[in-house]
């Protein structure tokens, strides 16, 4: 049986690392809605974005037409440090579940940042350097993005100022120290170093912060400091574009063995890893060449897709960023202290939002105790200790495999294992001690936030 020949790990050759990113927007009939200027409510022009973002990244952000964009050689070389990432056949998990399903996962945790975020961090740092900037500012929630960006900035000799959501700053001192080891400065957000931070602190004394607040502070710091621009680790079209390396590699590895996934699953915070993983598969689907079931998994505590509104909204709490049309819980929504810090964003990539709206993908939400149960089940048989964010995808992959056990269907499941969970042991401890709770926002809470959505058209 050919099946037996599939190795535990499918590694591509270094030469097979993609030399171009794939831009799924080029194949979309309904393009994601444009970013709007918050003052005029007109689509943002490139020049209006230049004070905030690097020029080349603005071009990528607004590019809805080029299907392939060359990856500069310096970025390709950096990718060689930790890519190609392995595509792993979860034989042990299949056996433990006693399922006829075939499970594969693409593992992005094989670098010091511990997640896929380095794929975009290195690209954004490269373009900032190329533009002759001194440094960049950003926000980080759980800390993975800040860590990835610190690594990328130190590689190119750029200064890196990170605003870290206060609750994570306090809960994850080691994450903070990794960033400082790579030369970044880390400020807990909200802080008194920015005007918007001071305002937020006045309005919500004692707040432990949110990604939306930290974004506002980072944007302010970038636009008021000479030679700095702001960079973002998810949500934006450019980030999805960079993350397409995940999907391109995964597809190339599966193609080698003639394997076609039936179901593709990924966790969704701002949508970058999922968008990257599914891009080439979605491209085939959009061009009518193949069909796949694609499932986004989000936490029940921050359910942007499954309970959010498809509307224009602010990307940040301070309302300084452009408006994006996306599935959103409202920029005022502050999710409960779920342990999957990387999935606590109120909005969602506008590319994925459009695809979801058009019925090209599904979404589901899961509660965190069931996520950690899946994480432990996975760790015990597959060895890798997964990030809580990634474990959302594991949960649904396991559930799908168990359905196959009932029906006897031999479906092929592909999921994204975005990172490792070594900095999340407080969360694992809570789970192991039986102290983890599941908080699901009420309709009233969500409505309160929806009421503050900006009125556009
Ligand atoms: C940031 C992060 C996520 C979620 O972000 P997306 O942009 O939705 O991919 C998922 N997993 C890990 C490990 C992360 O660090």
Short mmCIF file of C-alpha atoms and ligand atoms in Angstrom, two decimals:
data_model
loop_
_atom_site.label_atom_id
_atom_site.label_comp_id
_atom_site.label_asym_id
_atom_site.label_seq_id
_atom_site.Cartn_x
_atom_site.Cartn_y
_atom_site.Cartn_z
CA UNK A 1 0.00 0.00 0.00
CA UNK A 2 1.37 3.41 -1.01
CA UNK A 3 -0.01 4.71 2.25
CA UNK A 4 2.69 2.95 4.23
CA UNK A 5 5.39 4.85 2.44
CA UNK A 6 4.42 8.19 3.94
CA UNK A 7 7.13 9.03 6.46
CA UNK A 8 6.49 10.37 9.93
CA UNK A 9 7.96 13.66 8.85
CA UNK A 10 7.92 15.04 5.34
CA UNK A 11 10.78 17.48 4.98
CA UNK A 12 11.23 19.48 1.83
CA UNK A 13 14.68 20.22 0.54
CA UNK A 14 16.10 23.66 1.32
CA UNK A 15 15.83 24.45 -2.39
CA UNK A 16 12.09 23.85 -2.18
CA UNK A 17 11.46 26.75 0.21
CA UNK A 18 9.11 28.98 -1.82
CA UNK A 19 10.79 31.84 -3.68
CA UNK A 20 7.46 33.64 -4.06
CA UNK A 21 4.61 34.31 -1.70
CA UNK A 22 1.12 33.55 -2.96
CA UNK A 23 -1.46 36.34 -2.74
CA UNK A 24 -4.88 34.69 -2.45
CA UNK A 25 -6.64 38.03 -3.03
CA UNK A 26 -5.64 37.83 -6.68
CA UNK A 27 -7.96 34.83 -7.12
CA UNK A 28 -10.87 36.21 -5.09
CA UNK A 29 -13.87 37.41 -7.07
CA UNK A 30 -15.09 39.45 -4.15
CA UNK A 31 -11.99 41.28 -2.93
CA UNK A 32 -11.64 42.18 0.74
CA UNK A 33 -13.13 45.62 1.35
CA UNK A 34 -10.58 48.47 1.36
CA UNK A 35 -9.22 50.09 4.51
CA UNK A 36 -10.98 53.39 5.20
CA UNK A 37 -9.54 56.63 6.47
CA UNK A 38 -11.20 57.07 9.91
CA UNK A 39 -11.62 60.84 9.33
CA UNK A 40 -13.03 60.88 5.78
CA UNK A 41 -14.37 57.31 5.52
CA UNK A 42 -12.80 57.15 2.05
CA UNK A 43 -10.52 54.27 1.01
CA UNK A 44 -6.97 54.83 2.24
CA UNK A 45 -4.50 55.82 -0.46
CA UNK A 46 -0.92 54.59 -0.27
CA UNK A 47 0.40 58.03 0.70
CA UNK A 48 -1.97 58.20 3.63
CA UNK A 49 -0.56 54.95 4.97
CA UNK A 50 3.12 55.93 4.60
CA UNK A 51 3.37 57.77 7.96
CA UNK A 52 2.40 54.51 9.69
CA UNK A 53 3.68 51.65 7.52
CA UNK A 54 6.78 50.96 5.39
CA UNK A 55 6.19 51.81 1.74
CA UNK A 56 6.81 48.39 0.28
CA UNK A 57 4.49 46.83 2.86
CA UNK A 58 1.78 49.34 1.92
CA UNK A 59 2.15 48.19 -1.69
CA UNK A 60 1.68 44.58 -0.59
CA UNK A 61 -1.25 45.57 1.61
CA UNK A 62 -3.11 47.14 -1.29
CA UNK A 63 -2.12 44.60 -3.95
CA UNK A 64 -5.24 42.63 -4.91
CA UNK A 65 -4.04 41.59 -8.34
CA UNK A 66 -0.59 39.92 -8.34
CA UNK A 67 -0.96 36.25 -7.47
CA UNK A 68 2.75 35.80 -6.82
CA UNK A 69 5.17 38.20 -5.18
CA UNK A 70 8.92 37.50 -5.12
CA UNK A 71 10.48 36.84 -1.74
CA UNK A 72 13.67 38.92 -1.58
CA UNK A 73 16.82 36.81 -1.39
CA UNK A 74 17.79 38.06 2.07
CA UNK A 75 14.45 36.89 3.44
CA UNK A 76 14.80 33.56 1.65
CA UNK A 77 18.21 33.17 3.27
CA UNK A 78 16.83 33.91 6.72
CA UNK A 79 14.05 31.38 6.12
CA UNK A 80 16.78 28.76 5.60
CA UNK A 81 17.72 29.15 9.28
CA UNK A 82 14.52 27.42 10.36
CA UNK A 83 12.61 26.38 7.24
CA UNK A 84 11.31 24.31 5.59
CA UNK A 85 9.24 23.39 8.60
CA UNK A 86 8.23 19.74 8.87
CA UNK A 87 4.88 18.36 7.82
CA UNK A 88 4.21 15.57 10.29
CA UNK A 89 1.94 12.58 9.90
CA UNK A 90 0.32 12.12 13.30
CA UNK A 91 0.54 8.32 13.26
CA UNK A 92 0.73 8.16 17.06
CA UNK A 93 -2.33 10.35 17.52
CA UNK A 94 -4.27 8.36 14.90
CA UNK A 95 -3.44 5.19 16.79
CA UNK A 96 -4.40 6.66 20.16
CA UNK A 97 -7.73 7.79 18.72
CA UNK A 98 -8.21 4.50 16.91
CA UNK A 99 -9.42 6.45 13.90
CA UNK A 100 -9.32 5.61 10.20
CA UNK A 101 -8.67 9.32 9.56
CA UNK A 102 -5.24 10.35 8.35
CA UNK A 103 -3.96 13.34 10.26
CA UNK A 104 -1.15 15.67 9.19
CA UNK A 105 0.11 18.80 10.86
CA UNK A 106 2.43 21.55 9.74
CA UNK A 107 4.68 22.43 12.67
CA UNK A 108 5.79 26.08 12.90
CA UNK A 109 7.25 25.99 16.41
CA UNK A 110 10.79 25.08 15.39
CA UNK A 111 12.41 28.46 16.03
CA UNK A 112 13.23 30.49 19.14
CA UNK A 113 10.12 32.65 18.85
CA UNK A 114 8.21 29.37 19.09
CA UNK A 115 5.63 30.24 16.44
CA UNK A 116 4.89 31.03 12.80
CA UNK A 117 5.18 34.77 13.50
CA UNK A 118 8.83 34.86 12.46
CA UNK A 119 7.77 34.28 8.82
CA UNK A 120 6.26 37.76 8.66
CA UNK A 121 8.52 39.47 11.22
CA UNK A 122 11.59 38.91 9.08
CA UNK A 123 9.83 40.25 6.00
CA UNK A 124 8.58 43.37 7.76
CA UNK A 125 11.98 44.06 9.33
CA UNK A 126 13.63 43.62 5.94
CA UNK A 127 11.44 46.24 4.26
CA UNK A 128 11.91 48.65 7.19
CA UNK A 129 15.67 48.29 6.86
CA UNK A 130 15.51 48.69 3.09
CA UNK A 131 13.64 51.95 3.57
CA UNK A 132 16.48 53.19 5.79
CA UNK A 133 14.42 53.37 8.98
CA UNK A 134 15.94 53.40 12.46
CA UNK A 135 13.40 51.14 14.04
CA UNK A 136 9.88 49.82 14.36
CA UNK A 137 7.20 49.75 17.04
CA UNK A 138 4.63 47.09 17.67
CA UNK A 139 2.29 45.52 20.18
CA UNK A 140 2.35 42.00 21.50
CA UNK A 141 -0.27 40.04 23.38
CA UNK A 142 0.99 36.69 24.49
CA UNK A 143 4.50 37.71 23.44
CA UNK A 144 5.14 35.50 20.42
CA UNK A 145 4.94 38.33 17.91
CA UNK A 146 7.14 40.64 19.99
CA UNK A 147 9.68 37.84 20.31
CA UNK A 148 9.66 37.11 16.58
CA UNK A 149 10.02 40.79 15.73
CA UNK A 150 12.88 41.24 18.23
CA UNK A 151 14.72 38.40 16.52
CA UNK A 152 14.11 39.85 13.08
CA UNK A 153 15.13 43.37 14.14
CA UNK A 154 18.33 42.22 15.77
CA UNK A 155 19.20 40.38 12.55
CA UNK A 156 18.91 43.60 10.54
CA UNK A 157 20.22 45.96 13.25
CA UNK A 158 16.91 47.78 13.74
CA UNK A 159 15.62 49.20 17.00
CA UNK A 160 12.47 47.47 18.25
CA UNK A 161 9.97 48.99 20.70
CA UNK A 162 7.35 46.56 21.92
CA UNK A 163 4.15 47.46 23.79
CA UNK A 164 3.15 44.33 25.63
CA UNK A 165 -0.39 43.83 26.97
CA UNK A 166 0.03 44.37 30.71
CA UNK A 167 -1.52 41.09 31.82
CA UNK A 168 0.97 39.14 29.69
CA UNK A 169 3.86 41.40 30.74
CA UNK A 170 3.17 40.38 34.31
CA UNK A 171 2.27 36.74 33.64
CA UNK A 172 5.08 36.01 31.23
CA UNK A 173 8.30 37.57 32.50
CA UNK A 174 10.38 35.04 30.60
CA UNK A 175 8.84 35.97 27.28
CA UNK A 176 9.70 39.58 28.04
CA UNK A 177 13.27 38.59 28.83
CA UNK A 178 13.68 36.75 25.53
CA UNK A 179 12.69 39.97 23.74
CA UNK A 180 15.20 41.98 25.77
CA UNK A 181 17.84 39.38 25.03
CA UNK A 182 17.33 40.16 21.36
CA UNK A 183 17.70 43.86 22.15
CA UNK A 184 14.08 45.05 22.14
CA UNK A 185 12.63 47.47 24.69
CA UNK A 186 9.40 46.23 26.26
CA UNK A 187 6.75 48.53 27.81
CA UNK A 188 3.64 47.21 29.57
CA UNK A 189 0.47 48.57 27.95
CA UNK A 190 -1.49 50.71 28.66
CA UNK A 191 1.44 52.92 29.68
CA UNK A 192 1.99 56.56 30.52
CA UNK A 193 4.55 56.89 27.71
CA UNK A 194 1.85 57.74 25.14
CA UNK A 195 -1.08 60.15 25.13
CA UNK A 196 -3.52 57.38 24.18
CA UNK A 197 -2.15 55.16 26.96
CA UNK A 198 -2.76 57.92 29.51
CA UNK A 199 -6.33 58.40 28.21
CA UNK A 200 -7.10 54.69 28.39
CA UNK A 201 -5.69 54.50 31.93
CA UNK A 202 -7.87 57.43 32.96
CA UNK A 203 -11.01 55.85 31.49
CA UNK A 204 -10.25 52.33 32.79
CA UNK A 205 -8.04 52.55 35.88
CA UNK A 206 -6.49 49.22 36.78
CA UNK A 207 -7.08 47.72 33.31
CA UNK A 208 -4.76 44.88 32.39
CA UNK A 209 -4.82 45.99 28.79
CA UNK A 210 -5.77 44.51 25.46
CA UNK A 211 -4.26 44.12 22.03
CA UNK A 212 -6.42 46.99 20.80
CA UNK A 213 -4.90 49.36 23.41
CA UNK A 214 -1.37 48.23 22.74
CA UNK A 215 -1.82 48.78 18.99
CA UNK A 216 -2.92 52.37 19.58
CA UNK A 217 0.13 53.03 21.72
CA UNK A 218 2.52 51.45 19.23
CA UNK A 219 1.04 53.45 16.34
CA UNK A 220 1.35 56.67 18.33
CA UNK A 221 4.95 55.89 19.23
CA UNK A 222 5.79 55.19 15.58
CA UNK A 223 4.15 58.30 14.16
CA UNK A 224 5.68 60.61 16.76
CA UNK A 225 9.24 59.25 16.56
CA UNK A 226 11.47 60.22 13.62
CA UNK A 227 12.62 57.24 11.54
CA UNK A 228 10.12 54.75 12.98
CA UNK A 229 7.18 52.89 11.51
CA UNK A 230 4.62 50.56 12.98
CA UNK A 231 4.43 46.85 12.16
CA UNK A 232 1.69 44.35 12.98
CA UNK A 233 1.92 40.59 13.46
CA UNK A 234 -1.47 39.50 12.13
CA UNK A 235 -4.79 40.70 10.67
CA UNK A 236 -3.31 42.69 7.75
CA UNK A 237 -3.28 41.37 4.18
CA UNK A 238 0.52 41.67 4.01
CA UNK A 239 0.91 39.34 7.00
CA UNK A 240 -1.33 36.71 5.40
CA UNK A 241 0.77 37.05 2.27
CA UNK A 242 4.04 36.36 4.14
CA UNK A 243 2.44 33.46 6.00
CA UNK A 244 1.57 31.80 2.70
CA UNK A 245 4.96 30.07 2.97
CA UNK A 246 3.26 27.75 5.47
CA UNK A 247 0.61 26.63 3.01
CA UNK A 248 2.92 26.54 0.00
CA UNK A 249 5.33 24.23 1.83
CA UNK A 250 2.53 22.10 3.24
CA UNK A 251 1.00 21.67 -0.19
CA UNK A 252 4.35 20.88 -1.83
CA UNK A 253 5.02 18.21 0.81
CA UNK A 254 1.58 16.61 0.40
CA UNK A 255 1.83 16.78 -3.39
CA UNK A 256 5.03 14.71 -3.22
CA UNK A 257 2.94 11.83 -1.92
CA UNK A 258 -0.18 12.59 -3.92
CA UNK A 259 -2.12 13.40 -0.75
CA UNK A 260 -5.15 15.73 -0.91
CA UNK A 261 -6.58 16.92 2.39
CA UNK A 262 -10.35 16.74 2.84
CA UNK A 263 -10.38 19.09 5.81
CA UNK A 264 -7.95 21.90 6.64
CA UNK A 265 -8.09 23.29 10.16
CA UNK A 266 -6.37 26.21 11.82
CA UNK A 267 -6.77 28.41 14.87
CA UNK A 268 -7.78 31.98 14.17
CA UNK A 269 -6.71 34.99 16.19
CA UNK A 270 -6.19 37.68 13.60
CA UNK A 271 -6.20 35.02 10.91
CA UNK A 272 -2.60 35.05 9.68
CA UNK A 273 -1.53 31.45 10.27
CA UNK A 274 -4.84 30.08 9.04
CA UNK A 275 -4.80 32.41 6.06
CA UNK A 276 -1.23 31.37 5.27
CA UNK A 277 -1.92 27.66 5.65
CA UNK A 278 -5.03 27.66 3.48
CA UNK A 279 -3.89 30.16 0.83
CA UNK A 280 -2.76 27.79 -1.93
CA UNK A 281 -5.63 25.38 -1.20
CA UNK A 282 -8.14 28.23 -1.20
CA UNK A 283 -6.60 29.39 -4.48
CA UNK A 284 -7.44 26.03 -6.04
CA UNK A 285 -10.92 26.23 -4.58
CA UNK A 286 -11.45 29.77 -5.91
CA UNK A 287 -10.24 28.75 -9.37
CA UNK A 288 -12.54 25.70 -9.32
CA UNK A 289 -9.65 23.21 -9.47
CA UNK A 290 -10.31 21.41 -6.18
CA UNK A 291 -12.53 21.51 -3.15
CA UNK A 292 -11.59 21.48 0.52
CA UNK A 293 -13.47 21.93 3.77
CA UNK A 294 -11.70 24.72 5.60
CA UNK A 295 -12.37 25.34 9.30
CA UNK A 296 -11.31 28.30 11.44
CA UNK A 297 -11.23 27.62 15.17
CA UNK A 298 -11.57 30.41 17.68
CA UNK A 299 -12.00 30.59 21.46
CA UNK A 300 -15.57 30.73 22.76
CA UNK A 301 -14.40 33.68 24.88
CA UNK A 302 -13.47 35.75 21.82
CA UNK A 303 -15.75 34.52 19.00
CA UNK A 304 -15.17 37.05 16.19
CA UNK A 305 -16.30 34.81 13.31
CA UNK A 306 -19.05 32.85 15.01
CA UNK A 307 -20.75 35.66 16.93
CA UNK A 308 -19.24 38.84 15.51
CA UNK A 309 -20.65 41.30 12.98
CA UNK A 310 -19.31 41.71 9.43
CA UNK A 311 -18.81 45.45 9.54
CA UNK A 312 -16.32 48.26 9.31
CA UNK A 313 -14.58 48.70 12.62
CA UNK A 314 -11.51 50.19 14.19
CA UNK A 315 -8.52 47.89 14.44
CA UNK A 316 -7.52 49.42 17.77
CA UNK A 317 -9.12 50.71 20.96
CA UNK A 318 -7.74 54.22 20.53
CA UNK A 319 -9.41 54.50 17.10
CA UNK A 320 -6.29 55.88 15.42
CA UNK A 321 -5.90 53.08 12.86
CA UNK A 322 -7.76 52.81 9.55
CA UNK A 323 -11.17 51.13 9.56
CA UNK A 324 -11.25 47.57 8.26
CA UNK A 325 -14.30 45.59 7.16
CA UNK A 326 -14.15 42.36 9.08
CA UNK A 327 -15.93 40.05 11.46
CA UNK A 328 -15.59 41.93 14.71
CA UNK A 329 -16.76 41.95 18.29
CA UNK A 330 -16.24 45.72 18.39
CA UNK A 331 -12.99 47.50 19.17
CA UNK A 332 -14.25 48.13 22.71
CA UNK A 333 -14.59 44.43 23.40
CA UNK A 334 -12.08 43.27 25.99
CA UNK A 335 -12.14 39.48 26.16
CA UNK A 336 -11.90 37.63 29.44
CA UNK A 337 -8.45 36.46 30.51
CA UNK A 338 -8.43 33.40 28.25
CA UNK A 339 -5.06 31.68 28.27
CA UNK A 340 -4.69 31.65 24.50
CA UNK A 341 -3.36 35.21 24.45
CA UNK A 342 -2.72 35.11 20.71
CA UNK A 343 -6.42 34.60 19.99
CA UNK A 344 -7.78 37.54 21.98
CA UNK A 345 -8.13 40.06 19.17
CA UNK A 346 -11.58 41.62 18.64
CA UNK A 347 -11.45 41.51 14.84
CA UNK A 348 -10.33 39.22 12.03
CA UNK A 349 -8.36 39.46 8.80
CA UNK A 350 -10.52 41.16 6.18
CA UNK A 351 -9.40 38.61 3.58
CA UNK A 352 -10.60 35.69 5.70
CA UNK A 353 -13.70 37.65 6.69
CA UNK A 354 -14.66 38.02 3.04
CA UNK A 355 -13.98 34.34 2.31
CA UNK A 356 -16.07 33.33 5.31
CA UNK A 357 -18.83 35.72 4.32
CA UNK A 358 -18.85 34.17 0.84
CA UNK A 359 -19.27 30.69 2.29
CA UNK A 360 -15.83 29.48 1.22
CA UNK A 361 -14.82 28.47 4.74
CA UNK A 362 -16.42 27.55 8.06
CA UNK A 363 -15.76 28.63 11.62
CA UNK A 364 -16.33 27.07 15.01
CA UNK A 365 -15.57 28.06 18.58
CA UNK A 366 -14.29 25.93 21.43
CA UNK A 367 -13.98 26.34 25.20
CA UNK A 368 -10.56 26.49 26.75
CA UNK A 369 -10.82 23.50 29.10
CA UNK A 370 -11.62 21.27 26.13
CA UNK A 371 -8.71 22.88 24.28
CA UNK A 372 -6.26 22.04 27.07
CA UNK A 373 -7.60 18.50 27.27
CA UNK A 374 -6.77 18.14 23.57
CA UNK A 375 -3.37 19.78 24.10
CA UNK A 376 -2.42 17.23 26.74
CA UNK A 377 -3.72 14.30 24.76
CA UNK A 378 -1.63 15.50 21.82
CA UNK A 379 1.51 16.20 23.89
CA UNK A 380 1.41 12.75 25.42
CA UNK A 381 1.36 10.89 22.13
CA UNK A 382 3.01 13.21 19.60
CA UNK A 383 5.69 14.60 21.94
CA UNK A 384 5.36 18.28 21.07
CA UNK A 385 4.02 20.51 23.85
CA UNK A 386 1.63 22.73 21.91
CA UNK A 387 0.82 26.42 22.38
CA UNK A 388 -2.70 27.01 23.75
CA UNK A 389 -3.52 28.88 20.53
CA UNK A 390 -2.47 25.95 18.35
CA UNK A 391 -4.39 23.58 20.57
CA UNK A 392 -7.65 25.07 19.33
CA UNK A 393 -6.86 23.48 15.98
CA UNK A 394 -5.84 20.23 17.69
CA UNK A 395 -9.21 20.12 19.48
CA UNK A 396 -11.17 20.28 16.24
CA UNK A 397 -8.78 17.94 14.39
CA UNK A 398 -9.32 15.34 17.12
CA UNK A 399 -13.09 15.86 17.02
CA UNK A 400 -13.12 15.39 13.24
CA UNK A 401 -10.97 12.26 13.53
CA UNK A 402 -13.36 10.85 16.15
CA UNK A 403 -16.29 11.50 13.80
CA UNK A 404 -14.44 9.42 11.18
CA UNK A 405 -14.13 6.65 13.74
CA UNK A 406 -17.93 6.60 14.04
CA UNK A 407 -18.61 6.72 10.33
CA UNK A 408 -15.62 4.68 9.21
CA UNK A 409 -14.62 7.40 6.76
CA UNK A 410 -10.91 7.63 5.97
CA UNK A 411 -10.73 11.39 5.70
CA UNK A 412 -7.44 13.22 5.42
CA UNK A 413 -7.12 16.04 7.91
CA UNK A 414 -4.48 18.76 7.79
CA UNK A 415 -4.06 21.19 10.64
CA UNK A 416 -1.66 23.97 11.54
CA UNK A 417 0.41 23.48 14.68
CA UNK A 418 1.46 27.08 15.04
CA UNK A 419 3.76 26.88 18.02
CA UNK A 420 5.01 25.50 21.30
CA UNK A 421 3.65 26.23 24.77
CA UNK A 422 6.71 26.42 27.02
CA UNK A 423 5.83 29.95 28.13
CA UNK A 424 2.27 28.93 28.90
CA UNK A 425 2.94 26.60 31.79
CA UNK A 426 0.91 28.74 34.21
CA UNK A 427 -2.08 27.97 32.01
CA UNK A 428 -1.20 24.27 31.92
CA UNK A 429 -0.81 24.39 35.70
CA UNK A 430 -4.32 25.85 36.08
CA UNK A 431 -5.66 23.10 33.87
CA UNK A 432 -3.76 20.36 35.70
CA UNK A 433 -4.99 21.69 39.05
CA UNK A 434 -8.57 21.68 37.79
CA UNK A 435 -8.79 25.45 38.25
CA UNK A 436 -9.36 26.48 34.66
CA UNK A 437 -12.74 28.03 33.87
CA UNK A 438 -14.59 28.72 30.62
CA UNK A 439 -15.94 32.18 30.16
CA UNK A 440 -18.36 32.82 27.33
CA UNK A 441 -19.52 36.41 26.81
CA UNK A 442 -23.28 36.98 26.99
CA UNK A 443 -25.28 38.41 24.08
CA UNK A 444 -25.80 41.56 26.15
CA UNK A 445 -22.07 42.04 26.60
CA UNK A 446 -21.47 41.65 22.89
CA UNK A 447 -24.38 43.97 22.06
CA UNK A 448 -22.86 46.67 24.27
CA UNK A 449 -19.73 46.49 22.19
CA UNK A 450 -21.61 46.27 18.85
CA UNK A 451 -23.45 49.46 19.81
CA UNK A 452 -20.17 51.32 19.58
CA UNK A 453 -19.31 50.14 16.05
CA UNK A 454 -18.64 53.13 13.77
CA UNK A 455 -21.51 54.02 11.47
CA UNK A 456 -20.31 53.52 7.91
CA UNK A 457 -22.67 53.63 4.86
C1 LIG B 1 -0.22 34.66 17.33
C2 LIG B 1 -0.45 33.23 17.36
C3 LIG B 1 -1.63 32.67 16.83
C4 LIG B 1 -2.77 33.46 16.30
O1 LIG B 1 -2.50 34.44 15.37
P1 LIG B 1 -3.02 34.34 13.87
O2 LIG B 1 -2.61 35.62 13.25
O3 LIG B 1 -4.48 34.14 13.91
O4 LIG B 1 -2.32 33.22 13.26
C5 LIG B 1 -1.75 31.30 16.83
N1 LIG B 1 -0.80 30.51 17.35
C6 LIG B 1 0.33 31.00 17.87
C7 LIG B 1 1.34 30.06 18.44
C8 LIG B 1 0.54 32.38 17.88
O5 LIG B 1 1.66 32.86 18.39
#
